[in-house]
Amino acid sequence: MSAIRVLDEKTVSKIAAGEVIERPLSVIKELVENAIDAAATEIAVEIQEGGHRLIRVSDNGCGMGPDDCRLAIESHTTSKLADIADLDSLATLGFRGEALHSIAAVSHLTATSRRRQDEVGVCLRVEGGKIISEEPAARNPGTTVEVENLFYNIPARQKFLKTSRAEVQAISNFLSRVFIAYPEISFRFAHNDVDVFRIEPAESPMERIHAQMGREVSGAIEEARGNLKRVGIHAIFTRPDFTFPNRRFQTYFVNRRLVKDRSITIAVDTAYKGLIPSGRYPMCIMLLAVPPDEVDVNVHPAKTEVRFLHEHEIHSLIYRTIRSSFVEPLKVESEPPLKLVSPQAKISPPPLLQPHPPAVQRELKLESAPPLLVPDAEADDKQRVEIYDQFYDTFIFATVNGQPVIIDQHIASERIMYNRLKRASADAPSQRLLISEPVEVPHYVFSVLNDNLDAINSTGIEIESFGDRAFVIRSVVHNAGAYDPLSLLTTLANEITAAPFKAPDNVIQDKLITVVACKMAIQGGQKLSREEMKALVEEYLTEEFNRTCPHGRPIMFELSREALNSWFKR
């Protein structure tokens, strides 16, 4: 008997569906892209229980007649291509002819559609890829697709679905990116019959971004356009002095298709090189217009990856367009100058500190810090602290009981703040703010924080929502340093969404406390008086677990006699 066998049609359909449909978000991506291709100006996305029970996408596009509706359910049927040559001139988001067929193969699907020229529409019901009923239906022109019981016939896939909360956040994040590229379309997203957001049509992507990000971020946003040969670019990005802890706010479109592309990411990073600290990232919305025959969108079944014919030119255009907004552009004789709009004030990159010679680092063995001074719990008198100076506005040079030490002021302050917050979270008093201005945050930040207020307010600070886009910070830990409230709130939201799946509440609480401690601590680069340095060091020495900060970094470096003898070759 042959070891090779032909798979049956049902198995083939399920395997093919698995390449395209991984979760409720995958269904919504395919259906929203179909609605956009149908020239819709209104798109509504409604889900129940995170999309596990029901997904409904409605539009006012061109609609389908009965014959087209039946064909759309079949495998490899599309209105976007006639032959292989059409792949070089694609102007639509969908083209593989797999979306409805793949969704229908793993769900109970109902499609209702009507063309403008028809008096009545059609309603198809499909189970496991097979049409079980077809009947006339009343509907305004457009299409509605309802997907129920996703993966009902693939229990193994159903078992690995994410939580409703995670799916709502993922769908909201996806739609918030898509509607930037399609400002002419109104979008509505609802979960369990409650609107998550409604977005009315706008004049431009920039208008959509301003509405999405809030006034604090909007004040730091720049816009520039450029072109090189046949490629055009519309870039929207933040200034180097306004960055985020991750790439969440970096979104790229190629011919209005949402994509992931490493070459674009590298070009953006290169444009900001030397202008922002390591580990920080700008907001960047990139809309590229590339001739269809110079970009391959048929790289992956999910259609999120692309391949450029002239990748180097794309990289150069992105780099020069963004960089020219901050520093004087280099004159390149072989390439035409960019046509930029709204030129911004020029700034120079910060000077770079010269590192110590490698030999010095080896002698001091900085990679493995020596034992730190720990306060004696049984001593009656506090330790003697003498402050000598602060250098680089970051490090404090002092002696503790006559022993010379170097202390990182931010890390020491972070340990103090962390310990205070841990005590405050156990019902110790916090500091009520007499005046607190509302802070407008990006939509996704508001949604995440509003869903997790109890967890946040258990960390020793207190925030409350103000309208539907802002928060007010009502109380903070005692003697908190100056902090950026927008950065604090955004980072809290990022930590919540990045928490491990089903992480215990105490783990999430500790992550949030660590974020607050870092933001409210004295920062590196902050000038301190001698009295402020002395108070900081003395308080730090009395704290528990003061060898490291909550992130595990050492706080104090002891200049021992042995290290000094080694330095001077004694």
Coordinates of C-alpha atoms in Angstrom, one line a residue:
M1 CA 0.0 0.0 0.0
S2 CA 1.4 3.4 -1.0
A3 CA 2.5 5.7 1.9
I4 CA 1.4 8.7 -0.1
R5 CA -2.3 9.5 -0.1
V6 CA -4.5 12.2 -1.6
L7 CA -6.2 14.3 1.1
D8 CA -9.9 14.7 1.0
E9 CA -11.5 18.0 0.1
K10 CA -12.6 18.8 3.7
T11 CA -9.1 18.3 5.1
V12 CA -7.6 20.4 2.4
S13 CA -10.0 23.2 3.1
K14 CA -9.3 23.2 6.8
I15 CA -5.5 23.2 6.2
A16 CA -5.8 26.1 3.7
A17 CA -8.1 28.0 6.1
G18 CA -5.4 27.7 8.8
E19 CA -2.9 29.6 6.7
V20 CA -5.2 32.6 6.5
I21 CA -7.5 32.4 9.5
E22 CA -5.7 32.1 12.9
R23 CA -8.1 34.0 15.2
P24 CA -11.0 36.5 15.2
L25 CA -8.7 39.3 14.2
S26 CA -7.8 37.3 11.0
V27 CA -11.5 37.1 10.1
I28 CA -12.0 40.8 10.6
K29 CA -8.9 41.8 8.6
E30 CA -10.1 39.8 5.6
L31 CA -13.7 41.1 5.8
V32 CA -12.7 44.7 6.3
E33 CA -10.3 44.6 3.4
N34 CA -13.1 43.1 1.2
A35 CA -15.3 46.0 2.3
I36 CA -12.6 48.6 1.4
D37 CA -12.2 46.9 -2.0
A38 CA -16.0 47.2 -2.5
A39 CA -15.6 51.0 -2.3
A40 CA -17.5 51.2 1.0
T41 CA -17.6 54.6 2.8
E42 CA -19.1 53.1 6.0
I43 CA -17.8 50.0 7.7
A44 CA -19.1 48.5 11.0
V45 CA -17.4 45.7 12.9
E46 CA -19.4 44.1 15.7
I47 CA -18.3 41.2 17.9
Q48 CA -19.6 39.1 20.8
E49 CA -17.3 37.6 23.4
G50 CA -14.1 38.8 21.7
G51 CA -15.3 37.3 18.4
H52 CA -15.4 33.8 19.7
R53 CA -19.2 33.6 19.5
L54 CA -20.0 36.2 16.7
I55 CA -18.2 38.4 14.2
R56 CA -20.3 40.8 12.0
V57 CA -18.8 43.1 9.4
S58 CA -21.2 45.3 7.5
D59 CA -20.5 47.8 4.7
N60 CA -22.3 50.0 2.2
G61 CA -20.1 49.0 -0.8
C62 CA -21.1 47.7 -4.2
G63 CA -22.6 44.5 -3.0
M64 CA -23.0 41.2 -4.8
G65 CA -25.7 39.5 -6.8
P66 CA -26.7 35.8 -6.1
D67 CA -24.3 34.3 -8.6
D68 CA -21.3 36.3 -7.3
C69 CA -22.3 35.6 -3.7
R70 CA -22.3 31.8 -4.3
L71 CA -19.0 32.0 -6.2
A72 CA -17.3 34.1 -3.5
I73 CA -17.7 31.1 -1.1
E74 CA -15.8 28.8 -3.4
S75 CA -12.0 28.3 -3.3
H76 CA -9.8 30.6 -5.4
T77 CA -12.5 32.8 -6.7
T78 CA -11.8 36.5 -7.0
S79 CA -13.0 39.6 -8.9
K80 CA -9.5 41.1 -8.6
L81 CA -7.5 39.0 -11.1
A82 CA -8.2 37.7 -14.6
D83 CA -4.8 36.1 -15.2
I84 CA -1.3 35.9 -13.8
A85 CA -0.3 39.2 -15.5
D86 CA -2.7 41.1 -13.3
L87 CA -0.5 40.4 -10.3
D88 CA 1.8 43.1 -11.6
S89 CA -0.9 45.8 -11.5
L90 CA -2.8 45.1 -8.3
A91 CA -4.7 48.1 -6.9
T92 CA -6.8 46.1 -4.4
L93 CA -6.1 44.7 -0.9
G94 CA -7.6 41.2 -1.6
F95 CA -6.8 39.1 -4.6
R96 CA -6.1 35.5 -3.5
G97 CA -9.7 34.4 -3.6
E98 CA -9.3 32.6 -0.2
A99 CA -10.9 34.9 2.4
L100 CA -14.6 33.9 2.4
H101 CA -13.9 30.3 1.5
S102 CA -11.3 30.0 4.3
I103 CA -13.6 31.6 6.9
A104 CA -16.6 29.5 5.8
A105 CA -14.6 26.3 6.1
V106 CA -14.1 26.8 9.9
S107 CA -17.3 28.5 11.0
H108 CA -21.0 29.0 10.5
L109 CA -21.2 31.9 8.0
T110 CA -24.1 34.0 6.8
A111 CA -23.5 36.4 3.9
T112 CA -26.2 39.0 3.0
S113 CA -25.6 41.3 0.1
R114 CA -27.4 43.5 -2.4
R115 CA -26.2 45.5 -5.4
R116 CA -27.6 49.0 -6.0
Q117 CA -29.3 47.9 -9.3
D118 CA -31.1 45.0 -7.6
E119 CA -34.5 45.4 -5.9
V120 CA -33.8 42.6 -3.4
G121 CA -30.6 41.1 -2.0
V122 CA -29.6 37.5 -1.3
C123 CA -28.8 35.6 2.0
L124 CA -26.5 32.6 2.0
R125 CA -25.9 30.3 5.0
V126 CA -22.8 28.2 5.0
E127 CA -21.6 25.5 7.4
G128 CA -18.1 24.1 7.1
G129 CA -17.7 25.4 3.6
K130 CA -21.0 24.0 2.3
I131 CA -24.0 26.2 1.3
I132 CA -27.0 25.0 3.2
S133 CA -29.5 27.6 2.2
E134 CA -30.1 30.5 -0.1
E135 CA -33.0 32.9 0.0
P136 CA -34.0 36.5 -1.0
A137 CA -33.2 39.2 1.7
A138 CA -34.1 42.8 2.2
R139 CA -31.0 45.0 2.7
N140 CA -29.7 48.4 1.8
P141 CA -26.9 48.2 -0.9
G142 CA -23.8 46.6 0.5
T143 CA -22.7 43.4 2.3
T144 CA -23.0 41.9 5.8
V145 CA -21.0 38.9 6.7
E146 CA -21.7 37.1 10.0
V147 CA -19.3 34.5 11.4
E148 CA -20.5 32.4 14.3
N149 CA -18.7 29.6 16.3
L150 CA -15.3 30.1 14.8
F151 CA -13.3 26.9 14.7
Y152 CA -16.2 24.8 15.8
N153 CA -14.9 22.0 13.7
I154 CA -11.3 22.3 14.7
P155 CA -11.3 21.9 18.5
A156 CA -7.5 22.0 18.7
R157 CA -7.4 25.5 17.1
Q158 CA -10.3 26.7 19.3
K159 CA -8.5 25.6 22.4
F160 CA -5.7 28.1 21.7
L161 CA -7.8 31.2 21.1
K162 CA -6.8 34.2 23.2
T163 CA -9.0 35.8 25.8
S164 CA -11.8 38.1 24.8
R165 CA -9.9 41.1 26.3
A166 CA -6.8 40.3 24.3
E167 CA -8.8 39.9 21.1
V168 CA -10.7 43.2 21.6
Q169 CA -7.4 45.0 22.1
A170 CA -5.9 43.4 19.0
I171 CA -8.9 44.2 16.8
S172 CA -9.1 47.8 18.1
N173 CA -5.3 48.2 17.4
F174 CA -5.7 46.8 13.9
L175 CA -8.7 49.1 13.0
S176 CA -7.0 52.1 14.6
R177 CA -4.2 51.6 12.1
V178 CA -6.3 50.9 9.0
F179 CA -8.5 53.9 9.4
I180 CA -5.4 56.2 9.2
A181 CA -4.9 55.2 5.5
Y182 CA -8.6 55.5 4.7
P183 CA -9.7 58.9 6.2
E184 CA -12.7 59.0 3.8
I185 CA -14.3 55.9 5.4
S186 CA -16.2 56.0 8.7
F187 CA -15.5 53.1 11.0
R188 CA -17.5 51.7 14.0
F189 CA -16.3 49.0 16.3
A190 CA -18.6 47.5 19.0
H191 CA -18.1 44.7 21.5
N192 CA -21.0 43.0 23.3
D193 CA -23.3 45.7 21.9
V194 CA -21.2 48.6 23.4
D195 CA -19.3 50.9 21.0
V196 CA -15.6 50.8 21.5
F197 CA -15.2 53.7 19.1
R198 CA -16.9 55.5 16.2
I199 CA -14.7 57.3 13.7
E200 CA -16.3 59.9 11.4
P201 CA -14.8 60.7 7.9
A202 CA -11.8 63.0 8.0
E203 CA -10.0 65.2 5.5
S204 CA -6.5 63.5 5.8
P205 CA -4.5 60.9 7.7
M206 CA -3.1 63.6 9.8
E207 CA -6.5 64.6 11.0
R208 CA -7.2 61.0 11.9
I209 CA -4.0 60.8 13.9
H210 CA -4.7 64.0 15.8
A211 CA -8.1 62.6 16.8
Q212 CA -6.6 59.3 17.8
M213 CA -3.5 60.3 19.7
G214 CA -4.7 63.3 21.7
R215 CA -3.4 66.8 22.0
E216 CA -0.3 66.0 24.1
V217 CA 1.1 63.7 21.4
S218 CA -0.3 65.9 18.6
G219 CA 1.9 68.8 19.7
A220 CA 5.0 66.8 19.0
I221 CA 4.0 65.4 15.5
E222 CA 5.7 66.5 12.3
E223 CA 4.6 65.8 8.7
A224 CA 6.7 65.6 5.6
R225 CA 6.4 64.4 2.0
G226 CA 9.0 63.4 -0.5
N227 CA 9.6 61.6 -3.8
L228 CA 12.3 59.7 -5.5
K229 CA 11.9 58.6 -9.1
R230 CA 8.5 56.8 -9.2
V231 CA 8.1 56.4 -5.4
G232 CA 6.3 58.9 -3.2
I233 CA 6.2 59.1 0.6
H234 CA 3.9 60.8 3.2
A235 CA 5.5 60.5 6.6
I236 CA 3.9 61.5 9.9
F237 CA 6.3 61.2 12.9
T238 CA 7.2 62.7 16.3
R239 CA 10.1 64.9 17.1
P240 CA 13.2 63.2 18.6
D241 CA 12.3 64.7 22.0
F242 CA 9.0 62.7 22.1
T243 CA 9.5 59.0 22.1
F244 CA 7.9 55.8 23.4
P245 CA 9.3 52.6 25.0
N246 CA 8.3 50.3 22.1
R247 CA 7.3 50.4 18.4
R248 CA 3.6 50.2 19.0
F249 CA 3.0 53.6 17.3
Q250 CA 5.0 52.7 14.1
T251 CA 2.6 51.8 11.2
Y252 CA 3.6 51.3 7.6
F253 CA 1.4 51.3 4.5
V254 CA 2.4 50.5 0.9
N255 CA -0.3 51.6 -1.6
R256 CA -2.6 51.9 1.5
R257 CA -2.0 48.2 2.4
L258 CA -1.0 47.7 6.0
V259 CA 2.3 45.9 6.0
K260 CA 5.2 44.7 8.1
D261 CA 8.6 45.3 6.5
R262 CA 12.0 45.2 8.2
S263 CA 13.7 47.4 5.6
I264 CA 11.2 50.3 6.4
T265 CA 11.8 49.8 10.2
I266 CA 15.6 49.9 9.7
A267 CA 15.3 53.1 7.6
V268 CA 13.2 54.8 10.3
D269 CA 15.7 53.7 13.0
T270 CA 18.6 55.0 10.9
A271 CA 16.8 58.4 10.4
Y272 CA 16.7 58.9 14.2
K273 CA 20.1 57.5 15.0
G274 CA 22.1 59.8 17.3
L275 CA 18.9 61.8 18.0
I276 CA 17.1 59.6 20.5
P277 CA 18.3 57.3 23.3
S278 CA 18.7 53.6 22.9
G279 CA 15.6 51.7 23.7
R280 CA 13.3 54.6 22.8
Y281 CA 11.2 54.7 19.6
P282 CA 9.4 57.5 17.7
M283 CA 5.8 57.4 16.5
C284 CA 6.0 57.0 12.8
I285 CA 3.2 56.6 10.2
M286 CA 4.6 55.8 6.8
L287 CA 2.4 55.9 3.7
L288 CA 4.4 54.8 0.6
A289 CA 3.1 55.0 -3.0
V290 CA 5.0 52.5 -5.1
P291 CA 4.3 51.4 -8.7
P292 CA 2.5 48.0 -8.5
D293 CA 5.1 46.4 -10.7
E294 CA 7.9 47.5 -8.3
V295 CA 6.4 45.8 -5.2
D296 CA 5.5 42.1 -4.6
V297 CA 2.5 41.8 -2.3
N298 CA 2.1 38.0 -2.9
V299 CA 4.8 37.0 -0.4
H300 CA 2.6 35.6 2.4
P301 CA -1.0 34.2 2.6
A302 CA -1.9 37.0 5.2
K303 CA -0.7 39.6 2.7
T304 CA 1.1 41.6 5.4
E305 CA 4.6 41.2 4.0
V306 CA 5.9 42.8 0.8
R307 CA 9.1 42.8 -1.2
F308 CA 10.5 45.8 -3.0
L309 CA 12.2 45.7 -6.4
H310 CA 14.4 48.8 -5.4
E311 CA 14.7 48.4 -1.7
H312 CA 17.8 50.6 -1.4
E313 CA 15.9 53.6 -3.0
I314 CA 13.0 53.1 -0.6
H315 CA 15.4 53.1 2.3
S316 CA 17.1 56.2 1.1
L317 CA 13.8 58.1 0.5
I318 CA 12.5 57.3 4.0
Y319 CA 15.8 58.2 5.7
R320 CA 16.2 61.5 3.9
T321 CA 12.5 62.6 4.3
I322 CA 12.5 62.1 8.1
R323 CA 16.1 63.2 8.7
S324 CA 15.8 66.4 6.7
S325 CA 13.1 67.5 9.2
F326 CA 15.7 67.5 12.0
V327 CA 19.1 68.1 10.5
E328 CA 20.4 69.7 7.4
P329 CA 20.1 67.2 4.5
L330 CA 23.2 65.9 2.9
K331 CA 23.7 67.0 -0.7
V332 CA 23.8 63.9 -2.9
E333 CA 24.7 64.8 -6.5
S334 CA 23.4 61.6 -8.0
E335 CA 19.8 61.9 -6.7
P336 CA 17.3 64.7 -7.1
P337 CA 16.4 66.9 -4.0
L338 CA 13.3 65.9 -2.1
K339 CA 10.2 68.0 -2.2
L340 CA 9.4 68.4 1.4
V341 CA 6.4 70.3 2.9
S342 CA 6.3 72.1 6.2
P343 CA 10.1 72.3 6.8
Q344 CA 10.8 72.2 10.5
A345 CA 13.5 74.0 12.6
K346 CA 16.8 72.2 12.5
I347 CA 18.4 70.7 15.5
S348 CA 21.8 69.1 15.9
P349 CA 22.3 65.6 17.4
P350 CA 23.5 65.6 21.0
P351 CA 27.3 65.2 21.6
L352 CA 28.3 61.7 22.3
L353 CA 30.2 60.8 25.5
Q354 CA 33.6 59.2 24.9
P355 CA 33.8 55.8 26.6
H356 CA 36.6 54.9 29.0
P357 CA 39.5 53.1 27.3
P358 CA 39.0 49.3 27.4
A359 CA 42.0 48.8 29.6
V360 CA 40.5 50.9 32.3
Q361 CA 37.3 49.0 32.2
R362 CA 39.3 45.7 32.6
E363 CA 41.2 47.0 35.5
L364 CA 38.2 48.1 37.4
K365 CA 36.2 45.0 36.5
L366 CA 33.0 47.1 35.9
E367 CA 31.2 44.1 34.4
S368 CA 31.0 42.5 37.9
A369 CA 30.3 45.1 40.5
P370 CA 31.9 44.6 44.0
P371 CA 29.8 44.0 47.1
L372 CA 27.7 47.0 48.0
L373 CA 27.5 48.6 51.4
V374 CA 24.4 47.5 53.3
P375 CA 23.0 49.3 56.3
D376 CA 23.5 47.6 59.7
A377 CA 20.0 47.0 61.0
E378 CA 21.3 46.8 64.6
A379 CA 23.3 50.0 64.5
D380 CA 21.9 52.9 66.5
D381 CA 23.5 55.7 64.5
K382 CA 22.8 56.2 60.8
Q383 CA 25.7 55.9 58.5
R384 CA 28.0 58.9 58.0
V385 CA 27.5 60.3 54.5
E386 CA 29.7 62.9 52.9
I387 CA 28.8 64.3 49.5
Y388 CA 31.6 65.5 47.3
D389 CA 30.1 66.2 43.9
Q390 CA 27.7 65.1 41.1
F391 CA 29.1 64.4 37.7
Y392 CA 27.4 64.1 34.3
D393 CA 24.3 65.2 36.3
T394 CA 23.7 61.5 37.0
F395 CA 26.3 60.0 39.3
I396 CA 26.9 61.1 43.0
F397 CA 30.4 60.8 44.3
A398 CA 30.3 60.4 48.1
T399 CA 31.8 58.5 51.1
V400 CA 29.8 56.3 53.4
N401 CA 31.5 55.7 56.7
G402 CA 34.7 56.9 55.0
Q403 CA 34.4 54.5 52.1
P404 CA 34.4 56.2 48.6
V405 CA 31.4 55.2 46.5
I406 CA 29.7 56.2 43.3
I407 CA 25.8 56.1 43.3
D408 CA 23.5 56.3 40.3
Q409 CA 20.9 58.9 41.4
H410 CA 18.1 57.5 39.2
I411 CA 18.5 53.9 40.2
A412 CA 18.8 54.8 43.9
S413 CA 15.7 57.0 43.7
E414 CA 13.9 54.2 41.8
R415 CA 14.5 51.8 44.6
I416 CA 13.2 54.3 47.1
M417 CA 10.0 54.9 45.0
Y418 CA 9.5 51.2 44.5
N419 CA 9.6 50.5 48.2
R420 CA 7.3 53.4 48.9
L421 CA 4.8 52.2 46.4
K422 CA 4.9 48.7 47.8
R423 CA 4.1 50.1 51.2
A424 CA 1.4 52.4 49.7
S425 CA -0.2 49.5 47.9
A426 CA -0.6 47.9 51.4
D427 CA -2.8 50.9 52.4
A428 CA 0.0 53.3 53.5
P429 CA -1.1 56.9 52.9
S430 CA -0.4 58.5 49.5
Q431 CA -0.1 62.2 48.5
R432 CA -3.3 63.7 47.2
L433 CA -2.7 66.2 44.4
L434 CA -4.5 69.6 44.9
I435 CA -4.3 70.5 41.2
S436 CA -4.2 67.8 38.4
E437 CA -4.8 68.6 34.8
P438 CA -6.6 66.0 32.6
V439 CA -4.1 64.2 30.3
E440 CA -5.5 63.2 26.9
V441 CA -4.1 59.9 25.8
P442 CA -4.2 57.8 22.6
H443 CA -7.4 55.8 22.1
Y444 CA -5.8 52.4 22.8
V445 CA -4.2 53.7 26.0
F446 CA -7.5 55.0 27.3
S447 CA -9.2 51.6 26.5
V448 CA -6.5 49.5 28.2
L449 CA -6.3 51.8 31.3
N450 CA -10.0 52.1 31.7
D451 CA -10.4 48.3 31.7
N452 CA -7.7 48.0 34.3
L453 CA -8.3 50.8 36.8
D454 CA -8.5 48.5 39.8
A455 CA -5.1 47.0 39.0
I456 CA -3.5 50.4 38.5
N457 CA -5.0 52.0 41.6
S458 CA -3.7 49.1 43.6
T459 CA -0.1 50.2 43.0
G460 CA -0.1 53.2 45.3
I461 CA -1.2 55.8 42.8
E462 CA -4.8 56.8 41.8
I463 CA -6.1 57.7 38.4
E464 CA -9.6 58.2 37.1
S465 CA -11.1 58.7 33.7
F466 CA -12.0 62.2 32.5
G467 CA -14.5 62.1 29.6
D468 CA -13.8 59.5 26.9
R469 CA -10.2 60.3 26.1
A470 CA -8.4 61.6 29.2
F471 CA -7.3 60.6 32.7
V472 CA -6.6 62.6 35.8
I473 CA -3.9 61.5 38.2
R474 CA -5.5 62.1 41.7
S475 CA -2.7 60.9 44.0
V476 CA 0.8 59.7 43.9
V477 CA 3.4 58.3 46.3
H478 CA 4.8 60.8 48.8
N479 CA 7.7 63.0 47.6
A480 CA 7.4 61.8 44.0
G481 CA 9.7 63.5 41.6
A482 CA 8.7 65.5 38.5
Y483 CA 7.3 63.1 35.9
D484 CA 5.7 63.1 32.5
P485 CA 2.1 62.0 33.0
L486 CA 1.5 61.0 29.4
S487 CA 4.6 58.8 29.4
L488 CA 3.6 57.3 32.7
L489 CA 0.1 56.4 31.4
T490 CA 1.3 55.1 28.1
T491 CA 3.9 52.9 29.7
L492 CA 1.4 51.5 32.1
A493 CA -0.9 50.5 29.2
N494 CA 2.1 48.9 27.4
E495 CA 3.0 46.9 30.5
I496 CA -0.6 45.6 30.9
T497 CA -0.9 44.5 27.3
A498 CA 2.6 42.9 27.4
A499 CA 1.8 41.0 30.6
P500 CA 2.2 37.2 30.2
F501 CA -0.9 35.3 29.3
K502 CA -3.0 34.6 32.4
A503 CA -0.3 36.3 34.6
P504 CA -1.3 36.3 38.3
D505 CA -2.6 39.6 39.6
N506 CA 0.4 40.1 41.9
V507 CA 2.8 39.7 39.0
I508 CA 0.9 42.4 37.0
Q509 CA 0.8 44.6 40.0
D510 CA 4.5 44.4 40.6
K511 CA 5.2 45.2 36.9
L512 CA 3.0 48.3 37.2
I513 CA 4.6 49.4 40.4
T514 CA 8.0 49.1 38.8
V515 CA 6.9 51.3 35.9
V516 CA 5.5 54.0 38.3
A517 CA 8.7 53.9 40.4
C518 CA 10.8 54.4 37.3
K519 CA 8.7 57.3 36.0
M520 CA 8.5 59.1 39.4
A521 CA 12.1 58.7 40.4
I522 CA 14.8 61.3 40.1
Q523 CA 16.0 61.0 36.5
G524 CA 19.5 60.8 35.1
G525 CA 20.7 64.2 33.8
Q526 CA 18.8 66.0 36.6
K527 CA 21.0 68.6 38.4
L528 CA 20.8 68.1 42.2
S529 CA 22.0 70.4 45.0
R530 CA 24.4 69.0 47.7
E531 CA 21.5 68.9 50.2
E532 CA 19.3 67.0 47.7
M533 CA 22.1 64.5 47.1
K534 CA 22.7 64.0 50.8
A535 CA 19.0 63.4 51.5
L536 CA 18.7 60.9 48.6
V537 CA 21.8 58.9 49.7
E538 CA 20.8 58.8 53.3
E539 CA 17.3 57.6 52.6
Y540 CA 18.5 55.1 50.1
L541 CA 20.9 53.5 52.6
T542 CA 18.0 52.9 55.0
E543 CA 15.8 51.1 52.4
E544 CA 15.4 47.3 52.2
F545 CA 16.8 45.4 49.3
N546 CA 18.9 48.3 48.3
R547 CA 21.6 46.4 46.4
T548 CA 19.7 46.7 43.2
C549 CA 16.8 48.6 41.6
P550 CA 13.6 46.7 40.8
H551 CA 15.0 45.9 37.4
G552 CA 18.0 44.2 38.9
R553 CA 20.7 46.9 38.1
P554 CA 23.3 47.7 40.8
I555 CA 22.9 51.0 42.5
M556 CA 26.2 51.7 44.1
F557 CA 29.8 51.1 43.1
E558 CA 32.3 50.9 45.9
L559 CA 35.8 52.2 45.2
S560 CA 37.6 49.6 47.3
R561 CA 41.2 49.8 48.3
E562 CA 41.8 46.7 46.1
A563 CA 40.3 48.4 43.0
L564 CA 42.4 51.6 43.6
N565 CA 45.6 49.6 44.1
S566 CA 44.9 47.7 40.9
W567 CA 44.2 51.0 39.0
F568 CA 47.6 52.5 40.1
K569 CA 49.5 49.2 39.7
R570 CA 50.4 49.1 43.3

